[in-house]
mmCIF file of C-alpha atoms and ligand atoms in Angstrom:
data_model
loop_
_atom_site.group_PDB
_atom_site.id
_atom_site.type_symbol
_atom_site.label_atom_id
_atom_site.label_comp_id
_atom_site.label_asym_id
_atom_site.label_seq_id
_atom_site.Cartn_x
_atom_site.Cartn_y
_atom_site.Cartn_z
ATOM 1 C CA UNK A 1 -21.418 18.308 5.697
ATOM 2 C CA UNK A 2 -18.333 16.145 5.683
ATOM 3 C CA UNK A 3 -18.669 12.509 6.848
ATOM 4 C CA UNK A 4 -16.355 13.094 9.742
ATOM 5 C CA UNK A 5 -18.510 16.018 11.004
ATOM 6 C CA UNK A 6 -21.622 13.937 10.763
ATOM 7 C CA UNK A 7 -19.969 11.196 12.822
ATOM 8 C CA UNK A 8 -18.967 13.811 15.451
ATOM 9 C CA UNK A 9 -22.567 15.087 15.506
ATOM 10 C CA UNK A 10 -23.915 11.571 16.034
ATOM 11 C CA UNK A 11 -21.338 10.837 18.731
ATOM 12 C CA UNK A 12 -22.343 14.220 20.383
ATOM 13 C CA UNK A 13 -25.954 13.291 20.404
ATOM 14 C CA UNK A 14 -25.198 9.929 21.863
ATOM 15 C CA UNK A 15 -23.108 11.603 24.546
ATOM 16 C CA UNK A 16 -26.009 13.885 25.465
ATOM 17 C CA UNK A 17 -28.354 11.051 25.625
ATOM 18 C CA UNK A 18 -25.996 9.124 27.955
ATOM 19 C CA UNK A 19 -25.614 12.108 30.217
ATOM 20 C CA UNK A 20 -29.516 12.545 30.254
ATOM 21 C CA UNK A 21 -29.935 8.830 31.184
ATOM 22 C CA UNK A 22 -27.442 9.262 33.880
ATOM 23 C CA UNK A 23 -29.063 12.302 35.322
ATOM 24 C CA UNK A 24 -32.456 10.583 35.437
ATOM 25 C CA UNK A 25 -30.808 7.714 37.342
ATOM 26 C CA UNK A 26 -31.739 5.203 34.555
ATOM 27 C CA UNK A 27 -29.813 2.097 33.684
ATOM 28 C CA UNK A 28 -27.331 3.139 31.009
ATOM 29 C CA UNK A 29 -27.971 1.561 27.603
ATOM 30 C CA UNK A 30 -25.470 -0.938 26.243
ATOM 31 C CA UNK A 31 -22.720 0.866 24.419
ATOM 32 C CA UNK A 32 -19.832 -1.012 22.868
ATOM 33 C CA UNK A 33 -16.614 -0.360 24.657
ATOM 34 C CA UNK A 34 -14.913 1.431 21.779
ATOM 35 C CA UNK A 35 -17.864 3.857 21.493
ATOM 36 C CA UNK A 36 -17.941 4.326 25.339
ATOM 37 C CA UNK A 37 -14.137 5.161 25.338
ATOM 38 C CA UNK A 38 -14.753 7.649 22.579
ATOM 39 C CA UNK A 39 -17.501 9.391 24.499
ATOM 40 C CA UNK A 40 -15.201 9.480 27.491
ATOM 41 C CA UNK A 41 -12.705 11.355 25.314
ATOM 42 C CA UNK A 42 -10.017 8.776 25.227
ATOM 43 C CA UNK A 43 -10.174 7.719 21.588
ATOM 44 C CA UNK A 44 -8.428 9.915 19.075
ATOM 45 C CA UNK A 45 -10.270 11.200 16.007
ATOM 46 C CA UNK A 46 -8.116 8.720 14.027
ATOM 47 C CA UNK A 47 -10.275 5.923 15.099
ATOM 48 C CA UNK A 48 -13.299 7.238 13.435
ATOM 49 C CA UNK A 49 -11.515 8.217 10.318
ATOM 50 C CA UNK A 50 -11.990 5.600 7.673
ATOM 51 C CA UNK A 51 -8.563 5.366 6.158
ATOM 52 C CA UNK A 52 -5.607 6.887 7.980
ATOM 53 C CA UNK A 53 -4.089 6.527 11.340
ATOM 54 C CA UNK A 54 -3.020 9.966 12.632
ATOM 55 C CA UNK A 55 0.458 8.898 13.302
ATOM 56 C CA UNK A 56 1.250 5.404 12.102
ATOM 57 C CA UNK A 57 4.366 4.293 13.971
ATOM 58 C CA UNK A 58 4.742 0.719 12.905
ATOM 59 C CA UNK A 59 3.677 -1.655 10.189
ATOM 60 C CA UNK A 60 2.038 -3.867 12.718
ATOM 61 C CA UNK A 61 -0.098 -0.957 14.054
ATOM 62 C CA UNK A 62 -1.044 -0.097 10.453
ATOM 63 C CA UNK A 63 -1.916 -3.719 9.615
ATOM 64 C CA UNK A 64 -4.049 -3.920 12.745
ATOM 65 C CA UNK A 65 -5.860 -0.627 11.699
ATOM 66 C CA UNK A 66 -6.631 -2.035 8.320
ATOM 67 C CA UNK A 67 -8.129 -5.077 9.754
ATOM 68 C CA UNK A 68 -10.339 -7.295 7.680
ATOM 69 C CA UNK A 69 -10.933 -4.349 5.349
ATOM 70 C CA UNK A 70 -14.206 -3.879 3.462
ATOM 71 C CA UNK A 71 -13.574 -0.252 2.464
ATOM 72 C CA UNK A 72 -13.789 -1.037 -1.273
ATOM 73 C CA UNK A 73 -15.489 -3.714 -3.393
ATOM 74 C CA UNK A 74 -12.287 -5.662 -3.885
ATOM 75 C CA UNK A 75 -12.788 -7.236 -0.527
ATOM 76 C CA UNK A 76 -15.666 -9.348 -1.863
ATOM 77 C CA UNK A 77 -13.482 -11.633 -4.047
ATOM 78 C CA UNK A 78 -10.376 -11.921 -2.039
ATOM 79 C CA UNK A 79 -9.137 -14.969 -0.148
ATOM 80 C CA UNK A 80 -6.439 -12.965 1.573
ATOM 81 C CA UNK A 81 -5.599 -9.381 2.117
ATOM 82 C CA UNK A 82 -1.959 -8.980 0.923
ATOM 83 C CA UNK A 83 -0.484 -6.342 3.108
ATOM 84 C CA UNK A 84 3.137 -6.436 1.945
ATOM 85 C CA UNK A 85 6.304 -8.110 3.345
ATOM 86 C CA UNK A 86 9.994 -7.492 3.906
ATOM 87 C CA UNK A 87 12.142 -5.357 6.187
ATOM 88 C CA UNK A 88 10.600 -2.422 8.087
ATOM 89 C CA UNK A 89 14.054 -0.936 7.636
ATOM 90 C CA UNK A 90 14.392 -1.596 3.954
ATOM 91 C CA UNK A 91 16.458 0.823 1.838
ATOM 92 C CA UNK A 92 14.577 -0.154 -1.152
ATOM 93 C CA UNK A 93 10.765 -0.711 -1.538
ATOM 94 C CA UNK A 94 9.055 -2.169 -4.522
ATOM 95 C CA UNK A 95 5.567 -1.169 -5.296
ATOM 96 C CA UNK A 96 3.426 -3.282 -7.675
ATOM 97 C CA UNK A 97 -0.234 -3.085 -8.890
ATOM 98 C CA UNK A 98 -2.151 -5.603 -6.768
ATOM 99 C CA UNK A 99 -2.238 -9.229 -5.913
ATOM 100 C CA UNK A 100 -2.810 -11.839 -8.552
ATOM 101 C CA UNK A 101 -4.286 -15.301 -8.123
ATOM 102 C CA UNK A 102 -1.281 -16.924 -6.448
ATOM 103 C CA UNK A 103 -0.705 -13.902 -4.119
ATOM 104 C CA UNK A 104 -4.302 -13.895 -3.112
ATOM 105 C CA UNK A 105 -4.003 -17.602 -2.217
ATOM 106 C CA UNK A 106 -0.741 -17.217 -0.446
ATOM 107 C CA UNK A 107 -1.474 -13.818 1.278
ATOM 108 C CA UNK A 108 1.968 -12.686 0.108
ATOM 109 C CA UNK A 109 2.995 -10.285 -2.669
ATOM 110 C CA UNK A 110 4.860 -11.283 -5.804
ATOM 111 C CA UNK A 111 4.941 -15.041 -5.338
ATOM 112 C CA UNK A 112 3.661 -16.014 -8.745
ATOM 113 C CA UNK A 113 5.623 -16.257 -12.016
ATOM 114 C CA UNK A 114 6.084 -12.544 -12.073
ATOM 115 C CA UNK A 115 7.129 -12.567 -8.464
ATOM 116 C CA UNK A 116 9.776 -15.207 -9.089
ATOM 117 C CA UNK A 117 11.181 -12.903 -11.842
ATOM 118 C CA UNK A 118 11.152 -9.968 -9.352
ATOM 119 C CA UNK A 119 12.982 -12.199 -6.812
ATOM 120 C CA UNK A 120 15.665 -12.853 -9.495
ATOM 121 C CA UNK A 121 16.011 -9.094 -10.150
ATOM 122 C CA UNK A 122 16.408 -8.494 -6.418
ATOM 123 C CA UNK A 123 19.057 -11.192 -6.230
ATOM 124 C CA UNK A 124 20.782 -9.693 -9.145
ATOM 125 C CA UNK A 125 20.969 -6.477 -7.236
ATOM 126 C CA UNK A 126 22.865 -8.365 -4.534
ATOM 127 C CA UNK A 127 19.913 -8.156 -2.209
ATOM 128 C CA UNK A 128 17.319 -10.599 -0.735
ATOM 129 C CA UNK A 129 13.598 -10.350 -0.557
ATOM 130 C CA UNK A 130 13.987 -10.057 3.252
ATOM 131 C CA UNK A 131 16.148 -7.012 2.866
ATOM 132 C CA UNK A 132 13.764 -4.934 0.713
ATOM 133 C CA UNK A 133 10.057 -4.253 1.082
ATOM 134 C CA UNK A 134 7.493 -5.519 -1.395
ATOM 135 C CA UNK A 135 3.937 -4.188 -1.568
ATOM 136 C CA UNK A 136 1.165 -3.048 -3.967
ATOM 137 C CA UNK A 137 -1.190 -0.180 -4.724
ATOM 138 C CA UNK A 138 -4.245 -2.227 -3.802
ATOM 139 C CA UNK A 139 -4.242 -5.025 -1.215
ATOM 140 C CA UNK A 140 -6.959 -7.272 -2.488
ATOM 141 C CA UNK A 141 -6.975 -9.094 -5.798
ATOM 142 C CA UNK A 142 -9.082 -7.450 -8.582
ATOM 143 C CA UNK A 143 -11.287 -10.150 -10.092
ATOM 144 C CA UNK A 144 -9.920 -11.851 -13.112
ATOM 145 C CA UNK A 145 -6.626 -9.887 -12.541
ATOM 146 C CA UNK A 146 -8.165 -6.806 -14.112
ATOM 147 C CA UNK A 147 -6.603 -3.363 -13.383
ATOM 148 C CA UNK A 148 -7.898 -1.907 -10.142
ATOM 149 C CA UNK A 149 -10.320 0.893 -10.853
ATOM 150 C CA UNK A 150 -9.732 4.471 -9.867
ATOM 151 C CA UNK A 151 -12.029 4.575 -6.807
ATOM 152 C CA UNK A 152 -10.451 1.295 -5.545
ATOM 153 C CA UNK A 153 -6.965 2.794 -5.892
ATOM 154 C CA UNK A 154 -8.111 5.972 -4.239
ATOM 155 C CA UNK A 155 -9.601 4.010 -1.323
ATOM 156 C CA UNK A 156 -6.590 1.784 -0.723
ATOM 157 C CA UNK A 157 -3.577 3.991 -1.629
ATOM 158 C CA UNK A 158 -3.504 5.881 1.721
ATOM 159 C CA UNK A 159 -2.398 2.518 3.264
ATOM 160 C CA UNK A 160 0.479 2.201 0.872
ATOM 161 C CA UNK A 161 1.528 5.735 1.522
ATOM 162 C CA UNK A 162 1.488 5.117 5.211
ATOM 163 C CA UNK A 163 3.693 2.064 4.699
ATOM 164 C CA UNK A 164 6.204 4.168 2.851
ATOM 165 C CA UNK A 165 5.926 6.874 5.621
ATOM 166 C CA UNK A 166 6.705 4.240 8.220
ATOM 167 C CA UNK A 167 9.514 2.532 6.311
ATOM 168 C CA UNK A 168 10.946 5.642 4.736
ATOM 169 C CA UNK A 169 13.129 3.696 2.254
ATOM 170 C CA UNK A 170 15.953 5.467 0.472
ATOM 171 C CA UNK A 171 14.424 4.472 -2.916
ATOM 172 C CA UNK A 172 10.925 3.530 -4.095
ATOM 173 C CA UNK A 173 10.784 1.408 -7.328
ATOM 174 C CA UNK A 174 7.322 1.354 -8.920
ATOM 175 C CA UNK A 175 6.575 -1.586 -11.053
ATOM 176 C CA UNK A 176 4.312 -0.901 -14.063
ATOM 177 C CA UNK A 177 1.911 1.780 -15.057
ATOM 178 C CA UNK A 178 -0.678 1.437 -12.311
ATOM 179 C CA UNK A 179 1.948 1.774 -9.508
ATOM 180 C CA UNK A 180 3.571 4.723 -11.275
ATOM 181 C CA UNK A 181 0.257 6.440 -11.643
ATOM 182 C CA UNK A 182 -0.723 5.685 -8.123
ATOM 183 C CA UNK A 183 2.258 7.514 -6.711
ATOM 184 C CA UNK A 184 3.034 10.006 -9.408
ATOM 185 C CA UNK A 185 -0.360 10.960 -10.780
ATOM 186 C CA UNK A 186 -2.653 10.056 -13.523
ATOM 187 C CA UNK A 187 -0.507 11.742 -16.167
ATOM 188 C CA UNK A 188 2.415 9.395 -15.555
ATOM 189 C CA UNK A 189 3.313 7.375 -18.823
ATOM 190 C CA UNK A 190 5.341 4.326 -18.282
ATOM 191 C CA UNK A 191 6.941 4.098 -21.628
ATOM 192 C CA UNK A 192 8.009 7.678 -21.585
ATOM 193 C CA UNK A 193 8.974 8.177 -17.991
ATOM 194 C CA UNK A 194 10.345 4.868 -16.723
ATOM 195 C CA UNK A 195 14.091 5.001 -16.034
ATOM 196 C CA UNK A 196 13.939 8.665 -14.866
ATOM 197 C CA UNK A 197 14.133 9.749 -11.334
ATOM 198 C CA UNK A 198 11.026 10.997 -9.780
ATOM 199 C CA UNK A 199 10.035 11.517 -6.125
ATOM 200 C CA UNK A 200 7.252 10.681 -3.718
ATOM 201 C CA UNK A 201 7.160 12.620 -0.460
ATOM 202 C CA UNK A 202 10.859 13.450 -1.032
ATOM 203 C CA UNK A 203 11.787 9.855 -1.460
ATOM 204 C CA UNK A 204 13.638 9.211 -4.816
ATOM 205 C CA UNK A 205 11.313 7.090 -6.932
ATOM 206 C CA UNK A 206 12.402 5.057 -9.964
ATOM 207 C CA UNK A 207 9.599 3.701 -12.123
ATOM 208 C CA UNK A 208 10.186 0.586 -14.300
ATOM 209 C CA UNK A 209 8.159 -2.073 -16.005
ATOM 210 C CA UNK A 210 6.212 -4.659 -14.142
ATOM 211 C CA UNK A 211 7.746 -8.173 -14.129
ATOM 212 C CA UNK A 212 4.474 -9.455 -15.634
ATOM 213 C CA UNK A 213 5.155 -7.246 -18.704
ATOM 214 C CA UNK A 214 8.634 -8.691 -18.914
ATOM 215 C CA UNK A 215 7.170 -12.184 -19.111
ATOM 216 C CA UNK A 216 5.174 -11.048 -22.115
ATOM 217 C CA UNK A 217 7.977 -8.870 -23.656
ATOM 218 C CA UNK A 218 11.327 -10.335 -22.701
ATOM 219 C CA UNK A 219 13.132 -7.711 -24.782
ATOM 220 C CA UNK A 220 12.110 -5.086 -22.164
ATOM 221 C CA UNK A 221 14.295 -6.874 -19.518
ATOM 222 C CA UNK A 222 17.210 -4.829 -20.883
ATOM 223 C CA UNK A 223 15.324 -1.611 -19.926
ATOM 224 C CA UNK A 224 14.553 -2.845 -16.503
ATOM 225 C CA UNK A 225 18.125 -3.858 -15.879
ATOM 226 C CA UNK A 226 19.219 -0.323 -16.916
ATOM 227 C CA UNK A 227 16.691 1.140 -14.434
ATOM 228 C CA UNK A 228 17.725 -1.267 -11.611
ATOM 229 C CA UNK A 229 21.359 -0.301 -12.155
ATOM 230 C CA UNK A 230 20.520 3.306 -11.534
ATOM 231 C CA UNK A 231 18.989 2.329 -8.200
ATOM 232 C CA UNK A 232 22.031 0.241 -7.401
ATOM 233 C CA UNK A 233 24.326 3.134 -8.140
ATOM 234 C CA UNK A 234 22.248 5.456 -5.986
ATOM 235 C CA UNK A 235 22.248 2.913 -3.075
ATOM 236 C CA UNK A 236 26.008 2.304 -3.455
ATOM 237 C CA UNK A 237 25.560 -1.389 -4.533
ATOM 238 C CA UNK A 238 28.019 -3.078 -6.701
ATOM 239 C CA UNK A 239 26.856 -3.157 -10.268
ATOM 240 C CA UNK A 240 27.891 -6.557 -11.870
ATOM 241 C CA UNK A 241 28.456 -6.533 -15.471
ATOM 242 C CA UNK A 242 26.994 -9.894 -16.636
ATOM 243 C CA UNK A 243 23.424 -9.958 -15.124
HETATM 244 FE FE1 SF4 B 301 -9.559 -2.453 1.756
HETATM 245 FE FE2 SF4 B 301 -7.641 -1.997 0.006
HETATM 246 FE FE3 SF4 B 301 -8.730 -4.374 0.135
HETATM 247 FE FE4 SF4 B 301 -10.074 -2.291 -0.872
HETATM 248 S S1 SF4 B 301 -8.193 -3.265 -1.689
HETATM 249 S S2 SF4 B 301 -10.898 -3.870 0.607
HETATM 250 S S3 SF4 B 301 -9.369 -0.639 0.477
HETATM 251 S S4 SF4 B 301 -7.509 -3.444 1.685
#
């Protein structure tokens, strides 16, 4: 039996219990208000689903829904859940892997050394951080900056997908292997497939290297600039020659 069916059964039994109590004229048992409103039929099924709002209509509503999330083990070591930041009307969304130490401390994405490099890339495109949207595949820092594990990604990625559904950017730019695999599937190979257009939910998607990789391999900056120029051309941004 699916978990959601089990939950419905439990709620159904609770409802019967409540009705029986009322019929016998007994004092109703204490029931939390959220459970009570569900029994009264005013709470949508989305509230008992673990991961997805039925119709997320704003980033604020999604953030509230995620709450102080404990849905995967990454919550245990985090200081802050890093939801993402930028414009809800962004034409371009960057998707990274997950928060590092500085992001975990600040509660903001891409604020460490790699983040400063991403900020320079965004500026070189003629944009600001406030004009784009920046987020990650997982919202809590993996311990020791290890890669997020498959089950952690599977648990968290519905939230990223909902962010992209809400923002509906004209282009998504994934940064690094993990983000590429998260949105394009496990077969995605960064070295072979970066720089080529893909799509996520009919949104054009350009995969490129993660800025942290560029810090270790400065020679790869040239490739990222080529990829970024493709995005600029797509968005009709002026491509400068000397950056
Ligand atoms: Fe929840 Fe995502 Fe953090 Fe896991 S990584 S605890 S799913 S917000």
